[in-house]
Coordinates of C-alpha atoms and ligand atoms in Angstrom, one line a residue:
M569 CA 41.2 -38.1 -15.4
N570 CA 38.1 -36.3 -16.8
D571 CA 35.2 -38.8 -16.8
I572 CA 34.8 -39.3 -20.6
A573 CA 31.9 -41.8 -20.0
K574 CA 29.7 -39.0 -18.7
K575 CA 30.4 -36.6 -21.5
E576 CA 28.6 -36.4 -24.9
L577 CA 28.3 -34.6 -28.1
W578 CA 25.0 -33.5 -29.4
F579 CA 24.1 -34.0 -33.1
I580 CA 21.4 -31.5 -34.3
S581 CA 20.1 -31.4 -37.8
G582 CA 18.5 -28.4 -39.4
S583 CA 15.6 -28.3 -41.9
Q584 CA 12.4 -26.4 -42.6
H585 CA 8.7 -27.1 -43.0
L586 CA 8.4 -26.5 -46.8
Y587 CA 9.0 -30.2 -47.6
G588 CA 6.1 -31.8 -45.8
A589 CA 5.8 -34.3 -43.0
E590 CA 7.0 -37.3 -45.0
T591 CA 10.2 -35.8 -46.1
L592 CA 10.9 -34.4 -42.6
E593 CA 10.4 -37.9 -41.2
Q594 CA 13.0 -39.2 -43.7
V595 CA 15.3 -36.3 -42.7
R596 CA 15.0 -37.3 -39.1
R597 CA 15.7 -41.0 -39.8
N598 CA 18.8 -40.1 -41.9
A599 CA 20.1 -37.7 -39.3
G600 CA 19.7 -40.3 -36.6
E601 CA 21.5 -42.9 -38.7
I602 CA 24.5 -40.5 -39.2
A603 CA 24.6 -39.8 -35.5
R604 CA 24.6 -43.5 -34.7
G605 CA 27.3 -44.1 -37.2
L606 CA 29.5 -41.4 -35.7
D607 CA 28.6 -42.7 -32.2
D608 CA 30.0 -46.2 -33.2
S609 CA 33.1 -44.7 -34.9
P610 CA 36.3 -45.9 -33.3
H611 CA 37.8 -42.5 -34.2
I612 CA 35.4 -40.5 -31.9
P613 CA 36.0 -41.2 -28.2
L614 CA 32.8 -39.7 -27.0
R615 CA 29.1 -40.5 -27.3
M616 CA 27.4 -38.8 -30.2
V617 CA 23.7 -38.3 -29.4
F618 CA 21.1 -37.4 -32.0
K619 CA 19.3 -34.7 -30.1
A620 CA 16.9 -33.0 -32.5
L621 CA 15.7 -32.2 -35.9
V622 CA 15.0 -28.5 -35.8
T623 CA 12.8 -26.6 -38.3
T624 CA 11.7 -23.4 -36.6
P625 CA 13.5 -20.5 -34.7
E626 CA 11.9 -21.7 -31.5
E627 CA 13.1 -25.3 -31.8
I628 CA 16.6 -24.0 -32.7
S629 CA 16.8 -21.7 -29.7
N630 CA 15.4 -24.5 -27.4
A631 CA 18.0 -26.9 -28.7
C632 CA 20.8 -24.4 -28.1
Q633 CA 19.6 -23.5 -24.6
A634 CA 19.3 -27.2 -23.7
A635 CA 22.9 -27.7 -24.9
N636 CA 24.1 -24.8 -22.8
A637 CA 22.3 -26.2 -19.7
S638 CA 23.5 -29.8 -20.1
Q639 CA 26.4 -30.8 -17.9
A640 CA 27.0 -33.8 -20.2
C641 CA 27.0 -31.9 -23.5
I642 CA 30.5 -30.6 -24.3
G643 CA 29.9 -29.7 -27.9
V644 CA 27.3 -29.5 -30.6
V645 CA 27.6 -30.9 -34.1
L646 CA 25.3 -29.2 -36.6
W647 CA 24.3 -30.4 -40.0
M648 CA 21.7 -29.1 -42.5
H649 CA 20.3 -32.1 -44.3
T650 CA 18.1 -29.8 -46.3
F651 CA 17.9 -26.1 -46.7
S652 CA 17.3 -24.4 -43.3
P653 CA 16.9 -20.7 -43.8
A654 CA 19.6 -19.4 -41.6
K655 CA 17.9 -16.3 -40.1
M656 CA 16.1 -18.9 -38.1
W657 CA 19.4 -19.7 -36.4
I658 CA 20.4 -16.2 -35.3
H659 CA 18.8 -16.3 -31.9
G660 CA 19.9 -19.8 -31.1
L661 CA 23.5 -19.2 -32.2
K662 CA 23.6 -16.0 -30.1
L663 CA 22.8 -18.1 -27.1
L664 CA 25.0 -21.1 -27.8
N665 CA 28.0 -21.3 -25.5
K666 CA 29.3 -24.8 -26.2
P667 CA 31.9 -25.6 -28.9
L668 CA 30.4 -25.8 -32.4
C669 CA 31.4 -28.1 -35.2
H670 CA 29.7 -27.8 -38.5
L671 CA 29.7 -31.2 -40.2
H672 CA 29.3 -30.6 -43.9
T673 CA 28.2 -34.0 -45.1
Q674 CA 25.5 -35.7 -47.1
F675 CA 23.5 -38.8 -46.1
N676 CA 24.2 -40.7 -49.4
A677 CA 27.7 -40.9 -50.7
E678 CA 27.2 -41.2 -54.4
I679 CA 24.6 -39.9 -56.9
P680 CA 22.2 -42.6 -58.0
W681 CA 22.6 -41.8 -61.6
K682 CA 19.7 -43.9 -63.0
S683 CA 17.1 -43.0 -60.4
I684 CA 17.9 -39.5 -59.4
D685 CA 14.8 -37.2 -59.6
M686 CA 13.6 -34.0 -58.0
D687 CA 12.4 -35.8 -54.9
F688 CA 16.0 -37.0 -54.3
M689 CA 17.3 -33.5 -55.1
N690 CA 15.0 -31.9 -52.6
L691 CA 15.9 -34.4 -49.8
N692 CA 19.7 -34.3 -50.3
Q693 CA 20.4 -30.6 -50.2
S694 CA 23.2 -30.2 -47.7
A695 CA 25.5 -29.0 -50.5
H696 CA 23.6 -25.7 -50.5
G697 CA 21.8 -26.0 -47.1
D698 CA 25.1 -26.1 -45.3
R699 CA 26.4 -23.1 -47.3
E700 CA 23.4 -21.0 -46.2
F701 CA 24.1 -22.0 -42.6
G702 CA 27.9 -21.4 -43.0
F703 CA 27.2 -17.8 -44.3
L704 CA 25.3 -17.0 -41.1
V705 CA 27.9 -18.4 -38.8
S706 CA 30.6 -16.5 -40.6
R707 CA 28.4 -13.4 -40.6
M708 CA 28.1 -13.7 -36.8
R709 CA 31.9 -14.1 -36.5
I710 CA 31.4 -17.3 -34.6
K711 CA 34.6 -19.5 -34.5
R712 CA 33.9 -23.2 -35.2
K713 CA 35.3 -26.2 -36.8
V714 CA 34.1 -27.1 -40.3
V715 CA 34.5 -30.7 -41.3
A716 CA 33.6 -31.5 -44.9
G717 CA 33.2 -35.0 -46.5
H718 CA 31.2 -38.1 -46.3
W719 CA 30.3 -39.1 -42.7
K720 CA 31.4 -42.7 -43.2
D721 CA 34.9 -41.8 -44.3
A722 CA 37.7 -42.3 -41.8
P723 CA 39.3 -38.9 -42.4
V724 CA 36.0 -37.1 -41.6
Q725 CA 35.5 -39.2 -38.4
K726 CA 39.1 -38.6 -37.4
K727 CA 38.7 -34.8 -37.7
L728 CA 35.5 -35.1 -35.6
G729 CA 37.5 -37.1 -33.1
V730 CA 40.2 -34.5 -32.8
W731 CA 37.6 -31.8 -32.2
A732 CA 35.8 -34.1 -29.7
R733 CA 38.9 -34.6 -27.7
T734 CA 39.7 -30.9 -27.8
A735 CA 36.2 -30.1 -26.6
L736 CA 36.9 -32.4 -23.7
G737 CA 40.0 -30.4 -22.8
W738 CA 38.0 -27.2 -23.2
D739 CA 35.3 -28.5 -20.9
E740 CA 38.0 -29.4 -18.3
L741 CA 39.4 -25.8 -18.4
Q742 CA 36.0 -24.4 -17.5
R743 CA 36.4 -25.8 -14.0
L744 CA 40.1 -26.1 -13.7
R745 CA 41.7 -24.9 -10.4
V746 CA 45.4 -24.0 -10.6
A747 CA 47.4 -23.8 -7.4
R748 CA 50.3 -21.4 -7.8
I749 CA 52.6 -22.4 -4.9
G750 CA 55.1 -19.8 -4.0
D751 CA 54.1 -17.4 -6.8
N752 CA 56.6 -16.5 -9.6
M753 CA 60.3 -16.8 -10.1
R754 CA 61.5 -13.3 -9.3
E755 CA 61.8 -10.9 -12.3
V756 CA 60.6 -13.5 -14.9
A757 CA 58.3 -11.9 -17.4
V758 CA 56.7 -14.6 -19.6
T759 CA 55.4 -16.7 -16.7
E760 CA 53.3 -13.8 -15.5
G761 CA 50.0 -12.7 -17.0
D762 CA 46.5 -11.5 -16.4
K763 CA 44.8 -14.2 -14.3
V764 CA 41.4 -12.4 -14.4
A765 CA 41.6 -12.3 -18.2
A766 CA 42.5 -16.0 -18.2
Q767 CA 39.5 -16.8 -16.1
L768 CA 37.2 -14.8 -18.4
R769 CA 38.7 -16.4 -21.5
F770 CA 39.4 -20.0 -20.5
G771 CA 37.3 -20.5 -17.3
L772 CA 40.3 -21.6 -15.2
S773 CA 41.1 -20.0 -11.9
V774 CA 44.6 -19.4 -10.5
N775 CA 45.2 -18.7 -6.9
G776 CA 48.4 -18.5 -4.8
Y777 CA 49.4 -20.7 -1.8
G778 CA 52.4 -20.8 0.5
T779 CA 54.6 -23.9 0.9
S780 CA 53.5 -24.1 4.5
E781 CA 50.3 -25.8 3.0
L782 CA 52.6 -28.6 1.9
T783 CA 54.9 -28.8 5.0
R784 CA 51.9 -29.0 7.3
R785 CA 50.6 -32.0 5.4
I786 CA 54.1 -33.5 5.3
S787 CA 54.4 -33.3 9.0
D788 CA 51.0 -35.1 9.4
L789 CA 52.2 -38.1 7.4
G790 CA 52.6 -41.6 8.9
E791 CA 55.7 -43.7 8.3
S792 CA 53.6 -46.5 6.7
E793 CA 52.5 -44.2 3.9
V794 CA 56.1 -43.2 3.2
S795 CA 57.3 -46.8 3.2
A796 CA 54.5 -47.8 0.8
L797 CA 55.5 -45.1 -1.6
L798 CA 59.2 -46.1 -1.3
E799 CA 58.2 -49.6 -2.4
T800 CA 56.4 -48.1 -5.4
Y801 CA 59.5 -46.3 -6.4
E802 CA 61.5 -49.5 -6.0
S803 CA 59.2 -51.4 -8.3
E804 CA 58.6 -48.7 -11.0
Y805 CA 62.1 -47.3 -11.4
H806 CA 65.8 -48.4 -11.5
L807 CA 67.0 -46.9 -8.2
A808 CA 70.5 -45.5 -8.0
P809 CA 72.6 -47.7 -5.6
E810 CA 72.8 -44.8 -3.1
L811 CA 69.0 -44.6 -2.9
L812 CA 68.6 -48.3 -2.1
K813 CA 67.5 -49.5 1.3
K814 CA 70.8 -49.3 3.0
G815 CA 72.3 -46.8 0.6
P816 CA 73.9 -43.5 1.9
K817 CA 71.2 -41.3 0.3
R818 CA 68.2 -43.3 1.3
A819 CA 67.0 -40.4 3.5
S820 CA 66.8 -38.2 0.4
L821 CA 64.4 -40.7 -1.3
A822 CA 62.3 -40.8 1.9
E823 CA 62.1 -37.0 1.9
A824 CA 61.1 -37.0 -1.8
A825 CA 58.4 -39.5 -1.0
R826 CA 57.1 -37.3 1.9
I827 CA 57.1 -34.3 -0.5
E828 CA 55.1 -36.3 -3.0
L829 CA 52.5 -37.4 -0.5
G830 CA 52.2 -33.9 1.0
L831 CA 51.8 -32.3 -2.4
R832 CA 49.3 -34.9 -3.6
A833 CA 47.2 -34.5 -0.5
F834 CA 47.2 -30.7 -0.9
L835 CA 46.1 -31.0 -4.5
E836 CA 43.4 -33.6 -3.8
E837 CA 41.9 -31.7 -0.9
G838 CA 41.8 -28.4 -2.9
G839 CA 40.5 -30.0 -6.1
F840 CA 43.5 -28.7 -8.0
M841 CA 44.3 -30.5 -11.3
A842 CA 47.2 -28.1 -12.1
F843 CA 49.9 -26.4 -10.1
T844 CA 53.2 -24.5 -10.2
D845 CA 56.1 -24.1 -7.8
T846 CA 59.3 -22.1 -7.8
F847 CA 62.7 -23.1 -6.5
E848 CA 63.1 -19.5 -5.0
N849 CA 60.1 -19.8 -2.7
L850 CA 60.4 -23.3 -1.2
G851 CA 60.0 -22.1 2.4
S852 CA 60.8 -25.1 4.7
L853 CA 60.5 -27.7 1.9
R854 CA 63.8 -29.5 2.0
Q855 CA 64.1 -30.4 -1.7
L856 CA 62.7 -28.8 -4.8
P857 CA 59.9 -31.3 -5.7
G858 CA 61.3 -33.4 -8.6
I859 CA 60.1 -37.0 -8.7
A860 CA 56.9 -35.8 -7.0
V861 CA 56.1 -33.4 -9.8
Q862 CA 57.1 -35.9 -12.4
R863 CA 54.8 -38.6 -11.0
L864 CA 51.9 -36.1 -10.6
M865 CA 52.2 -35.1 -14.2
N866 CA 52.2 -38.7 -15.2
D867 CA 48.9 -39.0 -13.3
G868 CA 47.4 -36.2 -15.4
Y869 CA 48.1 -33.1 -13.4
G870 CA 49.2 -30.0 -15.2
F871 CA 52.4 -28.4 -14.0
G872 CA 54.5 -25.3 -14.8
A873 CA 57.8 -24.5 -13.1
E874 CA 58.8 -21.1 -11.7
G875 CA 55.2 -20.1 -11.3
D876 CA 54.2 -20.7 -14.9
W877 CA 50.5 -21.1 -14.4
K878 CA 49.7 -20.7 -18.1
T879 CA 51.8 -23.7 -19.1
A880 CA 50.4 -25.7 -16.1
A881 CA 46.8 -25.1 -17.3
L882 CA 47.7 -25.8 -20.9
L883 CA 49.4 -29.0 -19.9
R884 CA 46.3 -30.2 -18.0
A885 CA 44.0 -29.4 -20.9
M886 CA 46.4 -31.2 -23.3
K887 CA 46.6 -34.2 -21.0
V888 CA 42.8 -34.5 -21.1
M889 CA 42.8 -34.1 -24.9
G890 CA 45.3 -36.8 -25.3
H891 CA 44.0 -39.2 -22.7
G892 CA 44.3 -42.8 -24.0
L893 CA 46.2 -41.9 -27.2
P894 CA 49.6 -43.3 -27.8
G895 CA 52.5 -40.9 -26.9
G896 CA 53.1 -38.8 -23.8
T897 CA 52.7 -35.2 -22.9
S898 CA 55.0 -33.2 -20.6
F899 CA 56.1 -29.8 -19.3
M900 CA 59.2 -28.9 -21.3
E901 CA 61.8 -26.2 -21.8
D902 CA 64.1 -25.5 -24.7
Y903 CA 67.4 -26.0 -22.8
T904 CA 70.4 -26.0 -25.0
Y905 CA 71.3 -26.3 -28.7
H906 CA 73.4 -28.6 -30.9
F907 CA 74.5 -26.8 -34.0
T908 CA 76.2 -28.7 -36.8
P909 CA 76.8 -27.5 -40.4
E910 CA 74.2 -30.1 -41.6
K911 CA 71.4 -29.8 -39.1
S912 CA 70.7 -28.2 -35.7
Y913 CA 68.8 -29.6 -32.8
V914 CA 67.3 -28.6 -29.5
L915 CA 67.9 -30.5 -26.3
G916 CA 64.7 -30.1 -24.3
S917 CA 64.7 -30.7 -20.6
H918 CA 64.2 -29.0 -17.2
M919 CA 65.9 -28.8 -13.9
L920 CA 63.9 -31.9 -12.9
E921 CA 60.3 -31.8 -14.0
I922 CA 59.8 -33.8 -17.2
C923 CA 56.8 -36.2 -17.2
P924 CA 57.6 -39.9 -17.4
S925 CA 54.7 -40.3 -19.8
I926 CA 57.3 -39.5 -22.5
A927 CA 59.9 -41.9 -21.1
D928 CA 61.5 -44.5 -23.4
G929 CA 61.6 -47.4 -21.1
K930 CA 61.9 -47.6 -17.3
P931 CA 63.3 -44.4 -15.8
S932 CA 66.2 -44.4 -13.4
C933 CA 65.7 -42.7 -10.1
E934 CA 68.7 -40.6 -9.0
V935 CA 69.7 -37.9 -6.7
H936 CA 72.1 -35.1 -7.6
P937 CA 72.8 -31.5 -6.5
L938 CA 70.6 -28.9 -8.1
G939 CA 73.3 -26.1 -8.0
I940 CA 70.5 -23.5 -7.6
G941 CA 68.1 -22.6 -4.8
G942 CA 70.3 -23.6 -1.9
K943 CA 68.2 -26.7 -0.8
E944 CA 69.1 -30.4 -0.3
D945 CA 69.8 -32.5 -3.4
P946 CA 66.5 -33.4 -5.1
V947 CA 65.5 -36.8 -6.3
R948 CA 64.4 -37.0 -9.9
L949 CA 63.6 -39.5 -12.7
V950 CA 66.1 -39.6 -15.5
F951 CA 65.2 -41.0 -19.0
N952 CA 65.4 -40.5 -22.7
S953 CA 62.3 -40.1 -24.9
P954 CA 61.3 -41.9 -28.1
A955 CA 62.0 -40.6 -31.5
G956 CA 59.1 -39.4 -33.7
P957 CA 56.9 -36.5 -34.6
A958 CA 55.8 -34.1 -31.8
I959 CA 54.7 -30.6 -31.1
N960 CA 55.7 -27.9 -28.7
A961 CA 53.0 -25.5 -27.6
S962 CA 53.3 -22.2 -25.7
L963 CA 50.6 -19.9 -24.3
V964 CA 51.7 -16.3 -23.7
D965 CA 49.9 -13.2 -22.6
M966 CA 50.5 -10.4 -25.1
G967 CA 48.9 -7.7 -22.9
N968 CA 45.7 -7.4 -25.0
R969 CA 45.2 -11.0 -25.8
F970 CA 46.4 -14.6 -25.3
R971 CA 48.6 -16.1 -28.1
L972 CA 49.2 -19.8 -28.7
I973 CA 52.3 -20.7 -30.5
V974 CA 52.9 -24.2 -31.9
N975 CA 56.1 -25.6 -33.4
E976 CA 56.1 -29.0 -35.2
V977 CA 59.2 -30.9 -34.3
T978 CA 60.7 -34.4 -34.8
A979 CA 62.3 -36.0 -31.8
V980 CA 65.4 -38.0 -32.6
T981 CA 67.6 -40.4 -30.7
P982 CA 70.6 -38.6 -29.2
M983 CA 73.8 -39.2 -31.2
A984 CA 75.5 -40.4 -28.0
N985 CA 74.8 -41.4 -24.4
L986 CA 74.7 -38.6 -21.9
P987 CA 76.2 -40.3 -18.9
K988 CA 76.7 -37.2 -16.9
L989 CA 73.4 -35.5 -17.6
P990 CA 71.2 -36.0 -14.5
V991 CA 67.8 -35.0 -16.0
A992 CA 65.2 -36.4 -18.4
R993 CA 65.6 -35.0 -21.9
V994 CA 64.4 -35.0 -25.5
L995 CA 66.5 -34.1 -28.5
W996 CA 64.4 -32.7 -31.4
E997 CA 64.7 -31.1 -34.8
P998 CA 62.3 -28.2 -35.2
R999 CA 60.4 -27.7 -38.4
P1000 CA 61.3 -26.3 -40.9
D1001 CA 64.8 -26.1 -39.3
L1002 CA 66.1 -24.8 -35.9
E1003 CA 67.2 -21.4 -37.2
T1004 CA 63.9 -20.6 -38.9
A1005 CA 61.8 -22.0 -36.1
A1006 CA 63.7 -20.3 -33.4
T1007 CA 63.6 -16.9 -35.3
A1008 CA 59.8 -17.2 -35.8
W1009 CA 59.3 -18.3 -32.2
I1010 CA 61.2 -15.4 -30.8
H1011 CA 59.4 -12.9 -33.0
A1012 CA 56.1 -14.4 -31.8
G1013 CA 57.2 -14.0 -28.2
G1014 CA 56.9 -17.7 -27.5
A1015 CA 58.0 -18.8 -24.0
H1016 CA 61.0 -20.9 -23.0
H1017 CA 58.5 -23.2 -21.3
T1018 CA 56.2 -25.3 -23.5
V1019 CA 54.0 -28.3 -23.4
Y1020 CA 55.7 -31.1 -25.4
T1021 CA 53.5 -33.8 -26.8
Q1022 CA 53.7 -36.9 -29.0
A1023 CA 50.0 -37.6 -28.4
L1024 CA 48.5 -34.5 -30.1
T1025 CA 49.0 -32.8 -33.5
T1026 CA 48.7 -29.2 -34.6
E1027 CA 45.1 -29.9 -35.6
F1028 CA 44.2 -30.3 -31.9
M1029 CA 45.8 -26.9 -31.1
E1030 CA 44.0 -25.3 -34.0
D1031 CA 40.7 -26.5 -32.7
F1032 CA 41.6 -25.4 -29.2
A1033 CA 42.5 -21.9 -30.4
E1034 CA 39.1 -21.7 -32.2
M1035 CA 37.2 -22.8 -29.1
A1036 CA 39.0 -20.4 -26.9
G1037 CA 38.9 -17.6 -29.5
I1038 CA 42.6 -16.9 -29.1
E1039 CA 45.4 -16.2 -31.6
L1040 CA 47.3 -19.2 -33.0
L1041 CA 50.7 -19.1 -34.7
V1042 CA 52.0 -22.3 -36.2
I1043 CA 55.6 -22.9 -37.1
D1044 CA 55.7 -25.9 -39.4
P1045 CA 57.6 -27.2 -42.5
Y1046 CA 56.0 -24.4 -44.6
T1047 CA 57.0 -21.5 -42.4
S1048 CA 58.7 -18.7 -44.2
L1049 CA 60.0 -15.9 -42.0
R1050 CA 58.9 -13.0 -44.2
E1051 CA 55.3 -14.3 -44.3
F1052 CA 55.4 -15.1 -40.6
K1053 CA 56.3 -11.5 -39.7
D1054 CA 53.6 -10.2 -42.0
K1055 CA 51.2 -12.5 -40.1
L1056 CA 52.3 -11.1 -36.8
N1057 CA 51.6 -7.5 -38.1
A1058 CA 48.2 -8.5 -39.6
N1059 CA 47.2 -10.2 -36.3
E1060 CA 48.0 -7.1 -34.3
V1061 CA 45.4 -5.3 -36.5
Y1062 CA 42.9 -8.1 -36.4
Y1063 CA 42.9 -8.4 -32.6
H1064 CA 42.9 -4.7 -32.2
L1065 CA 39.7 -4.4 -34.3
F1066 CA 37.8 -7.6 -33.4
Q1067 CA 38.9 -8.7 -30.0
Q1068 CA 39.5 -6.4 -27.1
R1069 CA 40.4 -8.1 -23.9
M1070 CA 37.4 -8.4 -21.6
Ligands
MN1814 MN1 62.1 -23.2 -16.3

């Protein structure tokens, strides 16, 4: 996983020279104390480093350039303790290419009613200093997160924590290499897209590889590696009787282990943290990778089936964002519906590739025919997923821009056992209801593939869309179809006017 310990956020405070050296020293001390307080916060998983008090255009530009150049700095938190005339910020903000969070806070929480005088007023000016700064950032059309409230309050720190985690995912995308093994499922539209535009927008690179890359590594494997992995399977999962040591399908499990080892070696050697495959282009691979993909996702790799490189990249970014949080994150597909007069549900699943990070308990390891692709029966992990709130996120290429669509859902326990269903699955109730959510999703052009997560909330995706400068559409308990359609039309105009694809 991305090395969180080496990453940091820079806290920079703005002021000006009008107040004199003594006041500026106080400003510096206060800003340092806020940064230390945020650094110690249990809600912010990254180091918060007080970097500078800046009072001139030169100091501001220097601080922004230093942030750009720093490998460790993945985002900048700005706060104007006093008034900081914002024309001083123009050059610096033109240069800044790291995510920006404007913390609108104040050093003291409450007004000292009895002692407040003009010195106090002149020191504690963020109420108007931050507004001057906010105007300029809006005037420059720079997307950022604004967090308002007292810096010691948990809700403020939690918002900063969400933004910090999202910045970590964004930082990961800047270097992400996605291996597209076997290209796209033939004739499928939504998994395609402009890879050059994606690299310009998100930083990630996508390149194609043949399955011979995997089969070559599989043929190099020693038997001891395979037996060691079989032992891991035995200890981590409930193996179906036919896959046990003397079972009739043991050879299928050994082949699945070889595929995992070959795939893992290929990804590690190439520095790929996300990948796709497609059942139509398996070459001489004997099974569609099932358990291999599931376990790689569980280790943090992004994955998209049928060549879906956008979902693979998004999954990797969301895995990084959610690292260490409770709840799992998986590749997902809206598979089939359960309509009842009272409520309707989606059964989410895939042919094989659901990440065991969302498993409720120990998965069972089984082998069944796939019924598609004409290969040997693939081994897969089968499990249910816990009930509770979750989101589904889909990244699509609209031709002139990328669009991120998020649906808030509630996972529920299936009403019955599913004894004959040989794949991992989740049953959920979309917000506001299936009919409204699915109608909105289809109008938005949302894909059948998504990233499903119980670790992240819509707020993360909102911050992510701001960092990437892409369109975000949220389907939540408040979604009304008429307003949603108006928003789609309004966004067409907005992106036509303000954001032409690079
Ligand atoms: Mn699919």
